[in-house]
Every structure is written in structure tokens, then in C-alpha cells.
PDB file of C-alpha atoms in Angstrom:
ATOM      1  CA  MET A  30       0.000   0.000   0.000  1.00 86.00           C
ATOM      2  CA  ASP A  31       1.240   3.480  -0.935  1.00 88.00           C
ATOM      3  CA  THR A  32       0.390   6.383   1.384  1.00 89.00           C
ATOM      4  CA  GLU A  33       1.144  10.019   0.545  1.00 91.00           C
ATOM      5  CA  LEU A  34       2.811  11.881   3.382  1.00 89.00           C
ATOM      6  CA  GLY A  35       3.052  15.375   1.915  1.00 90.00           C
ATOM      7  CA  ILE A  36       4.792  17.469  -0.684  1.00 92.00           C
ATOM      8  CA  LEU A  37       8.577  17.870  -0.724  1.00 90.00           C
ATOM      9  CA  LYS A  38       9.120  20.276  -3.602  1.00 86.00           C
ATOM     10  CA  THR A  39       7.088  22.239  -6.139  1.00 85.00           C
ATOM     11  CA  GLY A  40       8.194  23.419  -9.566  1.00 76.00           C
ATOM     12  CA  LYS A  41       6.906  24.646 -12.911  1.00 71.00           C
ATOM     13  CA  GLU A  42       7.227  21.210 -14.466  1.00 76.00           C
ATOM     14  CA  GLY A  43       6.057  19.040 -11.611  1.00 83.00           C
ATOM     15  CA  ASP A  44       6.009  18.322  -7.918  1.00 91.00           C
ATOM     16  CA  VAL A  45       7.819  15.838  -5.676  1.00 94.00           C
ATOM     17  CA  PHE A  46       5.866  14.036  -2.961  1.00 94.00           C
ATOM     18  CA  MET A  47       6.918  11.858  -0.040  1.00 94.00           C
ATOM     19  CA  LEU A  48       5.372   8.395  -0.193  1.00 93.00           C
ATOM     20  CA  GLU A  49       5.365   5.457   2.191  1.00 93.00           C
ATOM     21  CA  ARG A  50       5.241   2.053   0.476  1.00 93.00           C
ATOM     22  CA  ALA A  51       4.314  -0.653   2.974  1.00 93.00           C
ATOM     23  CA  THR A  52       3.463  -4.310   3.325  1.00 92.00           C
ATOM     24  CA  ALA A  53       2.153  -6.010   6.426  1.00 89.00           C
ATOM     25  CA  ASP A  54       5.626  -6.273   7.959  1.00 91.00           C
ATOM     26  CA  ARG A  55       7.883  -3.654   6.349  1.00 92.00           C
ATOM     27  CA  SER A  56       7.820  -0.174   4.849  1.00 91.00           C
ATOM     28  CA  SER A  57      10.057   2.357   3.134  1.00 92.00           C
ATOM     29  CA  LEU A  58       9.914   6.036   2.289  1.00 93.00           C
ATOM     30  CA  LEU A  59      10.052   7.003  -1.373  1.00 96.00           C
ATOM     31  CA  ALA A  60       9.972  10.205  -3.413  1.00 96.00           C
ATOM     32  CA  ALA A  61       7.391  10.466  -6.198  1.00 96.00           C
ATOM     33  CA  LYS A  62       8.172  13.041  -8.885  1.00 94.00           C
ATOM     34  CA  ARG A  63       5.075  13.853 -10.914  1.00 91.00           C
ATOM     35  CA  TYR A  64       5.303  15.906 -14.067  1.00 86.00           C
ATOM     36  CA  ARG A  65       2.231  18.082 -14.446  1.00 74.00           C
ATOM     37  CA  SER A  66      -0.888  17.078 -16.365  1.00 59.00           C
ATOM     38  CA  ARG A  67      -1.726  18.721 -19.694  1.00 49.00           C
ATOM     39  CA  GLU A  68      -4.175  21.111 -17.967  1.00 46.00           C
ATOM     40  CA  GLN A  69      -1.611  22.282 -15.388  1.00 47.00           C
ATOM     41  CA  LEU A  70       1.541  22.145 -17.466  1.00 46.00           C
ATOM     42  CA  GLN A  71       3.887  25.137 -17.667  1.00 49.00           C
ATOM     43  CA  PHE A  72       6.727  23.197 -19.236  1.00 47.00           C
ATOM     44  CA  SER A  73       9.868  25.323 -19.487  1.00 51.00           C
ATOM     45  CA  ARG A  74      12.859  23.042 -20.109  1.00 52.00           C
ATOM     46  CA  SER A  75      15.133  24.591 -22.723  1.00 57.00           C
ATOM     47  CA  GLN A  76      15.106  22.749 -26.042  1.00 62.00           C
ATOM     48  CA  ALA A  77      18.890  23.244 -26.116  1.00 63.00           C
ATOM     49  CA  TYR A  78      19.166  20.336 -23.661  1.00 55.00           C
ATOM     50  CA  SER A  79      17.222  17.984 -25.908  1.00 58.00           C
ATOM     51  CA  GLU A  80      18.942  18.646 -29.227  1.00 60.00           C
ATOM     52  CA  GLY A  81      19.297  15.316 -30.947  1.00 55.00           C
ATOM     53  CA  ARG A  82      16.283  13.829 -29.184  1.00 52.00           C
ATOM     54  CA  SER A  83      13.033  13.403 -31.100  1.00 47.00           C
ATOM     55  CA  ALA A  84       9.637  11.806 -30.740  1.00 45.00           C
ATOM     56  CA  ARG A  85       8.957   8.702 -32.763  1.00 55.00           C
ATOM     57  CA  ARG A  86       6.013  10.200 -34.669  1.00 54.00           C
ATOM     58  CA  SER A  87       6.356  13.276 -36.889  1.00 57.00           C
ATOM     59  CA  ARG A  88       3.007  14.531 -35.571  1.00 56.00           C
ATOM     60  CA  ASP A  89       4.448  14.580 -32.052  1.00 48.00           C
ATOM     61  CA  ASN A  90       7.559  16.462 -33.200  1.00 51.00           C
ATOM     62  CA  ARG A  91       5.414  19.111 -34.897  1.00 52.00           C
ATOM     63  CA  ALA A  92       3.237  19.476 -31.806  1.00 46.00           C
ATOM     64  CA  ILE A  93       6.301  19.954 -29.597  1.00 46.00           C
ATOM     65  CA  ARG A  94       7.743  22.578 -31.962  1.00 52.00           C
ATOM     66  CA  ASN A  95       4.394  24.409 -32.049  1.00 53.00           C
ATOM     67  CA  ASN A  96       4.124  24.292 -28.238  1.00 53.00           C
ATOM     68  CA  SER A  97       0.519  23.111 -28.434  1.00 53.00           C
ATOM     69  CA  ALA A  98      -1.282  21.583 -25.449  1.00 53.00           C
ATOM     70  CA  TYR A  99      -0.738  18.149 -26.967  1.00 51.00           C
ATOM     71  CA  GLY A 100       2.896  18.995 -27.648  1.00 49.00           C
ATOM     72  CA  LYS A 101       3.419  20.028 -24.023  1.00 54.00           C
ATOM     73  CA  ALA A 102       1.935  16.741 -22.833  1.00 55.00           C
ATOM     74  CA  ILE A 103       4.234  14.780 -25.176  1.00 60.00           C
ATOM     75  CA  SER A 104       7.188  16.890 -24.047  1.00 58.00           C
ATOM     76  CA  ALA A 105       6.444  16.149 -20.382  1.00 65.00           C
ATOM     77  CA  GLN A 106       6.281  12.449 -21.146  1.00 77.00           C
ATOM     78  CA  GLN A 107       9.606  12.648 -22.994  1.00 81.00           C
ATOM     79  CA  TRP A 108      11.263  14.418 -20.065  1.00 84.00           C
ATOM     80  CA  ALA A 109       9.923  11.852 -17.595  1.00 88.00           C
ATOM     81  CA  GLN A 110      11.236   9.032 -19.786  1.00 91.00           C
ATOM     82  CA  ALA A 111      14.578  10.847 -20.124  1.00 90.00           C
ATOM     83  CA  GLU A 112      14.877  11.312 -16.370  1.00 93.00           C
ATOM     84  CA  TRP A 113      14.092   7.645 -15.758  1.00 95.00           C
ATOM     85  CA  GLY A 114      16.620   6.523 -18.361  1.00 95.00           C
ATOM     86  CA  TYR A 115      19.376   8.726 -16.977  1.00 96.00           C
ATOM     87  CA  LEU A 116      18.625   7.718 -13.377  1.00 97.00           C
ATOM     88  CA  VAL A 117      19.011   4.060 -14.306  1.00 97.00           C
ATOM     89  CA  ARG A 118      22.222   4.647 -16.304  1.00 97.00           C
ATOM     90  CA  CYS A 119      23.763   6.792 -13.589  1.00 97.00           C
ATOM     91  CA  TYR A 120      22.845   4.430 -10.756  1.00 98.00           C
ATOM     92  CA  GLU A 121      24.263   1.442 -12.625  1.00 97.00           C
ATOM     93  CA  ALA A 122      27.485   3.411 -13.268  1.00 97.00           C
ATOM     94  CA  GLY A 123      27.924   4.098  -9.553  1.00 97.00           C
ATOM     95  CA  ILE A 124      26.968   7.788  -9.697  1.00 97.00           C
ATOM     96  CA  PRO A 125      25.327   8.868  -6.425  1.00 97.00           C
ATOM     97  CA  VAL A 126      21.742   9.432  -7.584  1.00 98.00           C
ATOM     98  CA  PRO A 127      18.502   8.299  -5.919  1.00 97.00           C
ATOM     99  CA  TYR A 128      17.764   4.633  -6.550  1.00 97.00           C
ATOM    100  CA  PRO A 129      15.189   4.453  -9.387  1.00 97.00           C
ATOM    101  CA  VAL A 130      12.165   2.368  -8.311  1.00 96.00           C
ATOM    102  CA  GLN A 131       9.614   2.617 -11.128  1.00 95.00           C
ATOM    103  CA  ILE A 132       8.095   4.859 -13.786  1.00 95.00           C
ATOM    104  CA  ASP A 133       4.364   5.058 -14.500  1.00 92.00           C
ATOM    105  CA  GLY A 134       3.461   7.514 -17.259  1.00 89.00           C
ATOM    106  CA  THR A 135       4.851  10.838 -16.085  1.00 89.00           C
ATOM    107  CA  GLU A 136       5.418   9.789 -12.462  1.00 92.00           C
ATOM    108  CA  ILE A 137       8.838   8.585 -11.322  1.00 95.00           C
ATOM    109  CA  LEU A 138       9.227   6.793  -8.019  1.00 96.00           C
ATOM    110  CA  MET A 139      12.702   6.905  -6.511  1.00 97.00           C
ATOM    111  CA  GLU A 140      14.648   6.612  -3.275  1.00 96.00           C
ATOM    112  CA  PHE A 141      13.804   9.272  -0.701  1.00 96.00           C
ATOM    113  CA  ILE A 142      17.039  10.988   0.319  1.00 96.00           C
ATOM    114  CA  CYS A 143      16.543  11.818   3.973  1.00 93.00           C
ATOM    115  CA  ASP A 144      18.330  13.788   6.619  1.00 94.00           C
ATOM    116  CA  PRO A 145      19.893  11.054   8.823  1.00 92.00           C
ATOM    117  CA  GLU A 146      19.066  13.109  11.896  1.00 89.00           C
ATOM    118  CA  GLN A 147      15.367  13.419  10.962  1.00 87.00           C
ATOM    119  CA  GLU A 148      13.925  10.322   9.288  1.00 76.00           C
ATOM    120  CA  HIS A 149      10.938  12.062   7.682  1.00 84.00           C
ATOM    121  CA  ALA A 150      12.845  15.191   6.635  1.00 91.00           C
ATOM    122  CA  ALA A 151      14.473  15.577   3.253  1.00 93.00           C
ATOM    123  CA  ALA A 152      18.240  15.942   3.119  1.00 95.00           C
ATOM    124  CA  PRO A 153      19.330  19.594   2.822  1.00 95.00           C
ATOM    125  CA  ARG A 154      20.663  20.987  -0.424  1.00 96.00           C
ATOM    126  CA  LEU A 155      24.373  21.681  -0.690  1.00 97.00           C
ATOM    127  CA  GLN A 156      23.383  25.351  -1.029  1.00 97.00           C
ATOM    128  CA  GLN A 157      22.244  25.346   2.604  1.00 96.00           C
ATOM    129  CA  LEU A 158      25.648  24.419   4.056  1.00 96.00           C
ATOM    130  CA  SER A 159      27.669  27.074   5.817  1.00 94.00           C
ATOM    131  CA  ARG A 160      31.191  28.169   4.968  1.00 93.00           C
ATOM    132  CA  PHE A 161      32.530  26.411   8.054  1.00 93.00           C
ATOM    133  CA  ASP A 162      30.922  23.016   7.494  1.00 96.00           C
ATOM    134  CA  PRO A 163      33.683  20.405   8.040  1.00 97.00           C
ATOM    135  CA  ARG A 164      32.203  18.127   5.347  1.00 97.00           C
ATOM    136  CA  LEU A 165      32.996  20.492   2.471  1.00 97.00           C
ATOM    137  CA  PRO A 166      36.379  18.964   1.436  1.00 97.00           C
ATOM    138  CA  SER A 167      34.908  15.456   1.377  1.00 98.00           C
ATOM    139  CA  LEU A 168      31.851  16.659  -0.538  1.00 98.00           C
ATOM    140  CA  TRP A 169      34.106  18.262  -3.160  1.00 98.00           C
ATOM    141  CA  ASP A 170      35.949  14.959  -3.582  1.00 98.00           C
ATOM    142  CA  GLN A 171      32.650  13.106  -3.949  1.00 98.00           C
ATOM    143  CA  LEU A 172      31.457  15.662  -6.467  1.00 98.00           C
ATOM    144  CA  THR A 173      34.521  15.421  -8.692  1.00 97.00           C
ATOM    145  CA  ALA A 174      34.298  11.609  -8.583  1.00 97.00           C
ATOM    146  CA  ALA A 175      30.661  11.845  -9.702  1.00 97.00           C
ATOM    147  CA  LEU A 176      31.557  14.246 -12.518  1.00 97.00           C
ATOM    148  CA  GLU A 177      34.236  11.847 -13.719  1.00 97.00           C
ATOM    149  CA  LYS A 178      31.686   9.035 -13.868  1.00 97.00           C
ATOM    150  CA  PHE A 179      29.258  11.273 -15.776  1.00 97.00           C
ATOM    151  CA  ALA A 180      32.045  11.982 -18.271  1.00 96.00           C
ATOM    152  CA  GLY A 181      32.825   8.277 -18.458  1.00 95.00           C
ATOM    153  CA  LEU A 182      29.242   7.744 -19.672  1.00 96.00           C
ATOM    154  CA  GLY A 183      29.737  10.469 -22.268  1.00 95.00           C
ATOM    155  CA  ILE A 184      27.183  12.783 -20.669  1.00 95.00           C
ATOM    156  CA  ALA A 185      27.067  15.982 -18.639  1.00 95.00           C
ATOM    157  CA  HIS A 186      24.439  16.847 -16.048  1.00 95.00           C
ATOM    158  CA  GLY A 187      23.932  20.149 -17.820  1.00 93.00           C
ATOM    159  CA  ASP A 188      22.314  22.046 -14.947  1.00 92.00           C
ATOM    160  CA  LEU A 189      24.480  21.156 -11.967  1.00 95.00           C
ATOM    161  CA  SER A 190      24.722  23.566  -9.079  1.00 95.00           C
ATOM    162  CA  ALA A 191      24.549  23.614  -5.298  1.00 97.00           C
ATOM    163  CA  TYR A 192      20.737  23.626  -5.631  1.00 94.00           C
ATOM    164  CA  ASN A 193      20.446  20.126  -7.111  1.00 93.00           C
ATOM    165  CA  LEU A 194      22.952  18.381  -4.884  1.00 97.00           C
ATOM    166  CA  LEU A 195      21.674  16.907  -1.623  1.00 97.00           C
ATOM    167  CA  VAL A 196      23.771  16.240   1.472  1.00 97.00           C
ATOM    168  CA  SER A 197      22.561  13.235   3.452  1.00 96.00           C
ATOM    169  CA  GLY A 198      24.907  13.150   6.416  1.00 96.00           C
ATOM    170  CA  GLU A 199      28.322  12.574   4.843  1.00 97.00           C
ATOM    171  CA  ARG A 200      26.831  11.492   1.488  1.00 97.00           C
ATOM    172  CA  LEU A 201      26.467  13.716  -1.574  1.00 98.00           C
ATOM    173  CA  VAL A 202      23.572  12.884  -3.935  1.00 98.00           C
ATOM    174  CA  VAL A 203      22.933  14.289  -7.420  1.00 97.00           C
ATOM    175  CA  ILE A 204      19.293  14.980  -8.322  1.00 95.00           C
ATOM    176  CA  ASP A 205      17.290  16.397 -11.245  1.00 92.00           C
ATOM    177  CA  VAL A 206      18.825  14.602 -14.229  1.00 93.00           C
ATOM    178  CA  PRO A 207      16.235  14.765 -17.081  1.00 89.00           C
ATOM    179  CA  GLN A 208      18.220  17.408 -18.978  1.00 89.00           C
ATOM    180  CA  CYS A 209      21.494  15.437 -19.126  1.00 93.00           C
ATOM    181  CA  VAL A 210      23.196  16.046 -22.466  1.00 93.00           C
ATOM    182  CA  ASP A 211      25.119  13.713 -24.723  1.00 93.00           C
ATOM    183  CA  LEU A 212      28.582  15.219 -25.047  1.00 93.00           C
ATOM    184  CA  ALA A 213      29.033  13.774 -28.531  1.00 89.00           C
ATOM    185  CA  GLY A 214      25.518  14.222 -29.900  1.00 88.00           C
ATOM    186  CA  ASN A 215      24.568  17.646 -28.537  1.00 90.00           C
ATOM    187  CA  PRO A 216      26.404  20.551 -30.240  1.00 91.00           C
ATOM    188  CA  GLN A 217      26.265  22.520 -26.974  1.00 92.00           C
ATOM    189  CA  GLY A 218      27.272  19.576 -24.784  1.00 92.00           C
ATOM    190  CA  PHE A 219      30.750  20.834 -23.907  1.00 95.00           C
ATOM    191  CA  ASP A 220      29.364  24.298 -23.138  1.00 95.00           C
ATOM    192  CA  PHE A 221      26.949  22.737 -20.646  1.00 95.00           C
ATOM    193  CA  LEU A 222      29.779  20.728 -19.082  1.00 96.00           C
ATOM    194  CA  HIS A 223      31.976  23.826 -18.750  1.00 97.00           C
ATOM    195  CA  ARG A 224      29.083  25.731 -17.179  1.00 96.00           C
ATOM    196  CA  ASP A 225      28.647  22.945 -14.615  1.00 97.00           C
ATOM    197  CA  CYS A 226      32.344  23.259 -13.750  1.00 97.00           C
ATOM    198  CA  MET A 227      32.069  27.045 -13.415  1.00 97.00           C
ATOM    199  CA  ASN A 228      28.959  26.888 -11.201  1.00 97.00           C
ATOM    200  CA  LEU A 229      30.422  24.333  -8.838  1.00 97.00           C
ATOM    201  CA  CYS A 230      33.903  25.866  -8.576  1.00 98.00           C
ATOM    202  CA  ASP A 231      32.388  29.296  -7.927  1.00 97.00           C
ATOM    203  CA  TRP A 232      30.208  27.931  -5.133  1.00 97.00           C
ATOM    204  CA  PHE A 233      33.006  26.023  -3.399  1.00 97.00           C
ATOM    205  CA  ALA A 234      35.306  29.042  -3.791  1.00 97.00           C
ATOM    206  CA  SER A 235      32.701  31.130  -1.972  1.00 96.00           C
ATOM    207  CA  LYS A 236      33.031  28.651   0.906  1.00 96.00           C
ATOM    208  CA  GLY A 237      36.811  28.924   1.036  1.00 95.00           C
ATOM    209  CA  LEU A 238      37.724  26.003  -1.251  1.00 95.00           C
ATOM    210  CA  PRO A 239      39.007  27.558  -4.491  1.00 95.00           C
ATOM    211  CA  ASN A 240      39.423  25.324  -7.558  1.00 95.00           C
ATOM    212  CA  ASP A 241      40.166  26.103 -11.186  1.00 97.00           C
ATOM    213  CA  PRO A 242      37.079  25.409 -13.351  1.00 97.00           C
ATOM    214  CA  ASP A 243      39.149  25.140 -16.534  1.00 97.00           C
ATOM    215  CA  GLU A 244      41.441  22.605 -14.889  1.00 97.00           C
ATOM    216  CA  LEU A 245      38.401  20.594 -13.749  1.00 97.00           C
ATOM    217  CA  PHE A 246      36.931  20.820 -17.255  1.00 97.00           C
ATOM    218  CA  SER A 247      40.155  19.566 -18.831  1.00 96.00           C
ATOM    219  CA  SER A 248      40.364  16.719 -16.355  1.00 95.00           C
ATOM    220  CA  LEU A 249      36.819  15.624 -17.219  1.00 96.00           C
ATOM    221  CA  LEU A 250      37.606  15.697 -20.920  1.00 94.00           C
ATOM    222  CA  GLY A 251      40.428  13.254 -20.150  1.00 91.00           C
ATOM    223  CA  HIS A 252      37.873  10.851 -18.654  1.00 89.00           C
ATOM    224  CA  LEU A 253      35.688  11.277 -21.734  1.00 84.00           C
ATOM    225  CA  PHE A 254      38.406  10.562 -24.306  1.00 71.00           C
TER     226      PHE A 254
END
């Protein structure tokens, strides 16, 4: 039995809910990300992320280009499928993402990343950590290891910042992956990767851990090639 326990996050494209999945003798907390229905949709993902992707039917591609109500619904379904696919690929590659449980239409069920000190509370975002948090050096090491594994798959997160990294105790977790870009297939792929490096190095520098974004970028290219 699944029981909703409240909303965790709202956004233009969808909402994330906390869910308890239980049997007679065990239970677990999960996160359910639900892309909005056609009537509620305000889909805003940049098409630059999805260059090279296309719907199977030409009618669907036209609808997406025309931004019709039907096109928005198809686009939401594509993004949900993309997020599911990237979650599975990343998890299997050892990248610290939430464990993917199931996809049903435009709803994705995944591991709930909690705050170890509060079982029913979501883990804080990296953005919320203070300059003096002793975990910062370890979190940087975990982050660079994750970026190297992304590069090893030939993809970049594309929208990585301190806002879509969770800190569960000592563990760093990457979230929000539907916009991942293929570094070979997307003409802007390397620009997205460099932007990720800039965003992350700038944030850690603001906390007293300076790193060279161009050096990080070059290192990741080495893992790609």
C-alpha cells in the first residue's frame, strides 16, 4: 500500500511528494516526482538540452515545436522518460543518484534521500551548508568523482549547481537529471559541461575552497576521451 505523506518540492514542471510504500511487515519512504498534467503544465525546459532527441512520430515532433497543449503533454512524457533513463544509467554506473524504483506515465518513483538526523525530513541541499561546514572537502571529492563518472558515460548533467545536490549526512547525492546532455551528440554539450564546472567551482570558492574550473573541465575531458 502506498500512502502520501506530503509534498517535498514544487516546480513549474512538476512536484515531488513523499510516499510510504508498505506491506504487512515492512515499509520504506520514497519520493514520487510527478510531471504536471496537460491542464496544469507550464513546461519550461530549454530545447537546447534535448537537441538530438526526437519523438517517434512526426506529428508529435510538430506538436512539440508548435508548443501546443498536446505537444506540451508529449514533451512532459519525454522528459519523464529521459529522467528515468538517466537515473538508471547513472545508478548502474555508480553515480550517487537516488535509486530508481519505477516509472508510470509521467510519475517517477525513486529513493527518498533523507536527513539522517530526521527520518521524515528531506536531506538539505548543498546550497544550505555554511562556509565552516567540516564536510565540504569530502563533498568536493565526492562531487569530482561523480563528474568523472558522468564523463565516463559520455554525458554531462547540464544544470548542476549547489541547488540540485543533496547532502545526506556525509553522502552527496545528485538529483534532477532529465536534462542530461550527450557530449558527442549535442552541439552545446561541452558548453553545458563547462558551465557545470564554473557553477560548482564558484560555489566552493565562496566557501573557502578555491578550484580552477578550466582545470576541472580539462580533467573531465580526459575521462571522456
